[in-house]
PDB file of C-alpha atoms in Angstrom:
ATOM      1  CA  MET A   1       0.000   0.000   0.000  1.00  0.00           C
ATOM      2  CA  LYS A   2       1.303   3.249  -1.056  1.00  0.00           C
ATOM      3  CA  ILE A   3       0.637   6.380   0.952  1.00  0.00           C
ATOM      4  CA  ASN A   4      -0.225   9.189  -1.293  1.00  0.00           C
ATOM      5  CA  ILE A   5       0.481  12.533   0.383  1.00  0.00           C
ATOM      6  CA  SER A   6       0.595  15.640  -1.694  1.00  0.00           C
ATOM      7  CA  ARG A   7       3.467  18.061  -1.661  1.00  0.00           C
ATOM      8  CA  GLN A   8       1.290  20.841  -0.264  1.00  0.00           C
ATOM      9  CA  SER A   9       0.365  18.681   2.691  1.00  0.00           C
ATOM     10  CA  ILE A  10       4.025  17.943   3.393  1.00  0.00           C
ATOM     11  CA  TYR A  11       4.887  21.659   3.240  1.00  0.00           C
ATOM     12  CA  LEU A  12       1.943  22.465   5.430  1.00  0.00           C
ATOM     13  CA  LEU A  13       2.845  19.740   7.932  1.00  0.00           C
ATOM     14  CA  SER A  14       6.508  20.785   8.050  1.00  0.00           C
ATOM     15  CA  LEU A  15       5.569  24.430   8.464  1.00  0.00           C
ATOM     16  CA  SER A  16       3.131  23.516  11.248  1.00  0.00           C
ATOM     17  CA  ILE A  17       5.795  21.470  13.063  1.00  0.00           C
ATOM     18  CA  PHE A  18       8.317  24.293  12.632  1.00  0.00           C
ATOM     19  CA  LEU A  19       5.842  26.842  14.036  1.00  0.00           C
ATOM     20  CA  LEU A  20       4.973  24.496  16.910  1.00  0.00           C
ATOM     21  CA  ILE A  21       8.658  24.097  17.791  1.00  0.00           C
ATOM     22  CA  PHE A  22       9.180  27.860  17.430  1.00  0.00           C
ATOM     23  CA  VAL A  23       6.235  28.619  19.738  1.00  0.00           C
ATOM     24  CA  LEU A  24       7.441  26.092  22.321  1.00  0.00           C
ATOM     25  CA  LEU A  25      11.019  27.411  22.257  1.00  0.00           C
ATOM     26  CA  PHE A  26       9.831  31.031  22.389  1.00  0.00           C
ATOM     27  CA  SER A  27       7.555  30.344  25.338  1.00  0.00           C
ATOM     28  CA  PHE A  28      10.159  28.360  27.320  1.00  0.00           C
ATOM     29  CA  LEU A  29      13.131  30.582  26.511  1.00  0.00           C
ATOM     30  CA  VAL A  30      11.537  34.042  26.510  1.00  0.00           C
ATOM     31  CA  LEU A  31       8.015  34.254  27.918  1.00  0.00           C
ATOM     32  CA  ILE A  32       8.311  32.107  31.053  1.00  0.00           C
ATOM     33  CA  PRO A  33      11.552  33.775  32.339  1.00  0.00           C
ATOM     34  CA  LYS A  34      10.168  37.236  31.534  1.00  0.00           C
ATOM     35  CA  GLY A  35       6.881  36.324  33.247  1.00  0.00           C
ATOM     36  CA  LYS A  36       8.740  35.439  36.426  1.00  0.00           C
ATOM     37  CA  GLU A  37      10.628  38.751  36.233  1.00  0.00           C
ATOM     38  CA  TYR A  38       7.340  40.537  35.570  1.00  0.00           C
ATOM     39  CA  ARG A  39       5.712  39.012  38.681  1.00  0.00           C
ATOM     40  CA  GLU A  40       8.705  40.047  40.810  1.00  0.00           C
ATOM     41  CA  GLN A  41       8.589  43.597  39.461  1.00  0.00           C
ATOM     42  CA  ARG A  42       4.823  43.741  39.956  1.00  0.00           C
ATOM     43  CA  SER A  43       5.180  42.686  43.620  1.00  0.00           C
ATOM     44  CA  GLU A  44       7.917  45.326  44.102  1.00  0.00           C
ATOM     45  CA  LEU A  45       5.645  47.911  42.497  1.00  0.00           C
ATOM     46  CA  ASN A  46       2.784  46.974  44.836  1.00  0.00           C
ATOM     47  CA  LYS A  47       5.108  47.242  47.848  1.00  0.00           C
ATOM     48  CA  GLY A  48       6.274  50.623  46.572  1.00  0.00           C
ATOM     49  CA  ARG A  49       2.689  51.807  46.136  1.00  0.00           C
ATOM     50  CA  MET A  50       1.784  50.727  49.677  1.00  0.00           C
ATOM     51  CA  GLU A  51       4.840  52.524  51.075  1.00  0.00           C
ATOM     52  CA  PHE A  52       4.033  55.596  49.005  1.00  0.00           C
ATOM     53  CA  ARG A  53       0.449  55.608  50.339  1.00  0.00           C
ATOM     54  CA  ARG A  54       1.743  55.330  53.908  1.00  0.00           C
ATOM     55  CA  TYR A  55       4.127  58.237  53.400  1.00  0.00           C
ATOM     56  CA  GLU A  56       1.439  60.236  51.635  1.00  0.00           C
ATOM     57  CA  GLU A  57      -0.993  59.676  54.529  1.00  0.00           C
ATOM     58  CA  PHE A  58       1.748  60.639  57.003  1.00  0.00           C
ATOM     59  CA  SER A  59       2.530  63.747  54.950  1.00  0.00           C
ATOM     60  CA  ASN A  60      -1.140  64.714  54.768  1.00  0.00           C
ATOM     61  CA  SER A  61      -1.664  64.215  58.509  1.00  0.00           C
ATOM     62  CA  THR A  62       1.482  66.219  59.266  1.00  0.00           C
ATOM     63  CA  LEU A  63       0.326  68.973  56.911  1.00  0.00           C
ATOM     64  CA  ASP A  64      -3.084  69.025  58.626  1.00  0.00           C
ATOM     65  CA  LYS A  65      -1.393  69.303  62.029  1.00  0.00           C
ATOM     66  CA  LEU A  66       0.831  72.093  60.717  1.00  0.00           C
ATOM     67  CA  LYS A  67      -2.135  74.031  59.322  1.00  0.00           C
ATOM     68  CA  GLN A  68      -4.020  73.545  62.604  1.00  0.00           C
ATOM     69  CA  LEU A  69      -1.043  74.734  64.661  1.00  0.00           C
ATOM     70  CA  GLN A  70      -0.532  77.715  62.348  1.00  0.00           C
ATOM     71  CA  ALA A  71      -4.204  78.620  62.696  1.00  0.00           C
ATOM     72  CA  ASP A  72      -4.168  78.183  66.488  1.00  0.00           C
ATOM     73  CA  ASN A  73      -0.924  80.124  66.932  1.00  0.00           C
ATOM     74  CA  ALA A  74      -1.232  82.766  64.218  1.00  0.00           C
ATOM     75  CA  HIS A  75      -0.964  85.543  66.817  1.00  0.00           C
ATOM     76  CA  ILE A  76       2.295  84.131  68.159  1.00  0.00           C
ATOM     77  CA  ILE A  77       3.753  83.652  64.686  1.00  0.00           C
ATOM     78  CA  THR A  78       3.028  87.256  63.764  1.00  0.00           C
ATOM     79  CA  ALA A  79       4.364  88.408  67.158  1.00  0.00           C
ATOM     80  CA  PHE A  80       7.800  87.050  66.269  1.00  0.00           C
ATOM     81  CA  ASP A  81       7.865  89.252  63.176  1.00  0.00           C
ATOM     82  CA  ASN A  82       6.955  92.462  65.015  1.00  0.00           C
ATOM     83  CA  SER A  83       9.878  94.638  66.002  1.00  0.00           C
ATOM     84  CA  PHE A  84       9.807  95.925  69.568  1.00  0.00           C
ATOM     85  CA  ASN A  85       8.745  99.541  70.066  1.00  0.00           C
ATOM     86  CA  SER A  86       9.206 100.799  73.638  1.00  0.00           C
ATOM     87  CA  GLU A  87       6.824 103.781  73.257  1.00  0.00           C
ATOM     88  CA  ARG A  88       4.081 101.542  71.956  1.00  0.00           C
ATOM     89  CA  PHE A  89       4.747  99.059  74.770  1.00  0.00           C
ATOM     90  CA  GLU A  90       4.410 101.837  77.360  1.00  0.00           C
ATOM     91  CA  LYS A  91       1.128 102.992  75.773  1.00  0.00           C
ATOM     92  CA  GLN A  92      -0.327  99.487  75.656  1.00  0.00           C
ATOM     93  CA  HIS A  93       0.701  98.380  79.134  1.00  0.00           C
ATOM     94  CA  GLY A  94       0.925 101.703  80.980  1.00  0.00           C
ATOM     95  CA  SER A  95      -2.640 101.330  82.225  1.00  0.00           C
ATOM     96  CA  TYR A  96      -1.552  98.519  84.575  1.00  0.00           C
ATOM     97  CA  PHE A  97       0.977 100.777  86.324  1.00  0.00           C
ATOM     98  CA  ILE A  98       0.996 104.192  87.874  1.00  0.00           C
ATOM     99  CA  THR A  99       4.400 104.790  86.310  1.00  0.00           C
ATOM    100  CA  LEU A 100       6.206 102.617  83.789  1.00  0.00           C
ATOM    101  CA  LYS A 101       9.699 103.360  82.508  1.00  0.00           C
ATOM    102  CA  LEU A 102      11.705 101.239  80.125  1.00  0.00           C
ATOM    103  CA  SER A 103      15.440 101.531  79.713  1.00  0.00           C
ATOM    104  CA  LYS A 104      17.003 101.278  76.289  1.00  0.00           C
ATOM    105  CA  LYS A 105      16.935  97.813  74.791  1.00  0.00           C
ATOM    106  CA  VAL A 106      20.299  96.084  74.881  1.00  0.00           C
ATOM    107  CA  PRO A 107      20.971  93.460  72.210  1.00  0.00           C
ATOM    108  CA  LEU A 108      22.113  90.117  73.625  1.00  0.00           C
ATOM    109  CA  ASP A 109      23.670  87.201  71.823  1.00  0.00           C
ATOM    110  CA  ASN A 110      21.360  85.826  69.216  1.00  0.00           C
ATOM    111  CA  GLU A 111      19.781  82.533  70.206  1.00  0.00           C
ATOM    112  CA  ASP A 112      19.398  80.182  67.245  1.00  0.00           C
ATOM    113  CA  GLU A 113      17.000  81.970  64.885  1.00  0.00           C
ATOM    114  CA  PHE A 114      16.012  84.810  67.213  1.00  0.00           C
ATOM    115  CA  THR A 115      17.340  88.261  67.961  1.00  0.00           C
ATOM    116  CA  VAL A 116      17.139  88.838  71.727  1.00  0.00           C
ATOM    117  CA  TYR A 117      16.974  92.191  73.504  1.00  0.00           C
ATOM    118  CA  GLU A 118      17.057  92.819  77.226  1.00  0.00           C
ATOM    119  CA  VAL A 119      14.916  95.642  78.600  1.00  0.00           C
ATOM    120  CA  ASN A 120      15.048  96.834  82.209  1.00  0.00           C
ATOM    121  CA  THR A 121      11.804  98.221  83.617  1.00  0.00           C
ATOM    122  CA  THR A 122      10.867 100.153  86.720  1.00  0.00           C
ATOM    123  CA  SER A 123       7.281 100.737  87.677  1.00  0.00           C
ATOM    124  CA  SER A 124       4.895 101.653  90.467  1.00  0.00           C
ATOM    125  CA  ILE A 125       1.672  99.775  91.073  1.00  0.00           C
ATOM    126  CA  ASN A 126      -1.223  99.880  93.513  1.00  0.00           C
ATOM    127  CA  SER A 127      -1.576  96.163  94.076  1.00  0.00           C
ATOM    128  CA  PRO A 128       0.042  92.911  92.970  1.00  0.00           C
ATOM    129  CA  GLN A 129      -3.192  92.097  91.144  1.00  0.00           C
ATOM    130  CA  SER A 130      -2.449  94.764  88.532  1.00  0.00           C
ATOM    131  CA  PHE A 131       0.984  93.201  88.005  1.00  0.00           C
ATOM    132  CA  TYR A 132      -0.618  89.804  87.365  1.00  0.00           C
ATOM    133  CA  GLU A 133      -3.026  91.427  84.912  1.00  0.00           C
ATOM    134  CA  PHE A 134       0.005  92.985  83.219  1.00  0.00           C
ATOM    135  CA  LEU A 135       1.605  89.531  82.881  1.00  0.00           C
ATOM    136  CA  ASP A 136      -1.577  88.195  81.267  1.00  0.00           C
ATOM    137  CA  ALA A 137      -1.628  91.146  78.877  1.00  0.00           C
ATOM    138  CA  VAL A 138       2.026  90.557  77.941  1.00  0.00           C
ATOM    139  CA  ASN A 139       1.174  86.953  77.046  1.00  0.00           C
ATOM    140  CA  LYS A 140      -1.512  88.203  74.665  1.00  0.00           C
ATOM    141  CA  GLY A 141       0.526  91.157  73.396  1.00  0.00           C
ATOM    142  CA  ASP A 142       2.124  91.949  70.054  1.00  0.00           C
ATOM    143  CA  TRP A 143       5.613  90.752  70.997  1.00  0.00           C
ATOM    144  CA  ILE A 144       7.217  87.631  72.410  1.00  0.00           C
ATOM    145  CA  ILE A 145       8.444  88.745  75.813  1.00  0.00           C
ATOM    146  CA  GLY A 146       9.910  86.737  78.643  1.00  0.00           C
ATOM    147  CA  ILE A 147       9.828  88.289  82.110  1.00  0.00           C
ATOM    148  CA  ASN A 148      13.006  87.328  83.973  1.00  0.00           C
ATOM    149  CA  PHE A 149      13.246  86.641  87.656  1.00  0.00           C
ATOM    150  CA  PRO A 150      13.869  88.052  90.194  1.00  0.00           C
ATOM    151  CA  ILE A 151      11.075  90.568  90.190  1.00  0.00           C
ATOM    152  CA  ASN A 152      11.809  93.072  92.936  1.00  0.00           C
ATOM    153  CA  PHE A 153       8.898  94.604  94.818  1.00  0.00           C
ATOM    154  CA  LYS A 154       9.437  97.315  97.386  1.00  0.00           C
ATOM    155  CA  ARG A 155       6.710  98.972  99.435  1.00  0.00           C
ATOM    156  CA  ASP A 156       6.756 102.775  99.293  1.00  0.00           C
ATOM    157  CA  HIS A 157       3.849 104.116 101.406  1.00  0.00           C
ATOM    158  CA  GLU A 158       0.680 103.424  99.378  1.00  0.00           C
ATOM    159  CA  LEU A 159       2.517 102.275  96.219  1.00  0.00           C
ATOM    160  CA  ILE A 160       4.621  99.261  95.361  1.00  0.00           C
ATOM    161  CA  ALA A 161       7.774  99.945  93.366  1.00  0.00           C
ATOM    162  CA  SER A 162       8.783  97.073  91.111  1.00  0.00           C
ATOM    163  CA  SER A 163      11.726  96.414  88.854  1.00  0.00           C
ATOM    164  CA  PHE A 164      12.343  93.521  86.521  1.00  0.00           C
ATOM    165  CA  THR A 165      14.040  92.681  83.262  1.00  0.00           C
ATOM    166  CA  MET A 166      12.378  91.424  80.119  1.00  0.00           C
ATOM    167  CA  LYS A 167      13.776  89.579  77.136  1.00  0.00           C
ATOM    168  CA  VAL A 168      12.168  90.505  73.831  1.00  0.00           C
ATOM    169  CA  TYR A 169      12.452  87.943  71.019  1.00  0.00           C
ATOM    170  CA  ASN A 170      12.306  88.817  67.316  1.00  0.00           C
ATOM    171  CA  SER A 171      12.795  86.396  64.464  1.00  0.00           C
ATOM    172  CA  GLN A 172      15.827  87.040  62.331  1.00  0.00           C
ATOM    173  CA  LYS A 173      14.942  87.857  58.759  1.00  0.00           C
ATOM    174  CA  VAL A 174      16.695  85.426  56.443  1.00  0.00           C
ATOM    175  CA  SER A 175      17.365  87.017  53.097  1.00  0.00           C
ATOM    176  CA  ALA A 176      17.148  84.727  50.091  1.00  0.00           C
ATOM    177  CA  LYS A 177      19.849  85.894  47.708  1.00  0.00           C
TER     178      LYS A 177
END
């Protein structure tokens, strides 16, 4: 018995076998190794995305806290930028004293980012209560002022003479050149 196969069928069969071998070699030599690399890169990308989300959430929460603190402390932030004016200070806080005199401000060594001045004050008051009211007013004032101890009180008939030193803090202006 003679098998009669046409030439076209042989060409078609050989081409099919060649393509089958090519597809198998291509898949085992190229696709499978690249697929493994792809899965590794995809898992790294997912880890990176999760880390990015964590940092983004941390950044957003920190930004929210910053905005809240800036809103809560806007008066203090602007107080650092105000330069100290002794006449204006005497006008604002003179009502708490019978007499209030400030000596000239003396620049001290700068502390970190702040310019510090020391101001000596002498005053006369009726009662210690007015001095405490003055301290409350200084806390809410236009400047950042620290009252230094000791605060000397001396009774003089109906009045109390007091003397103390204050440190006035101003932020240093950083020029961007």
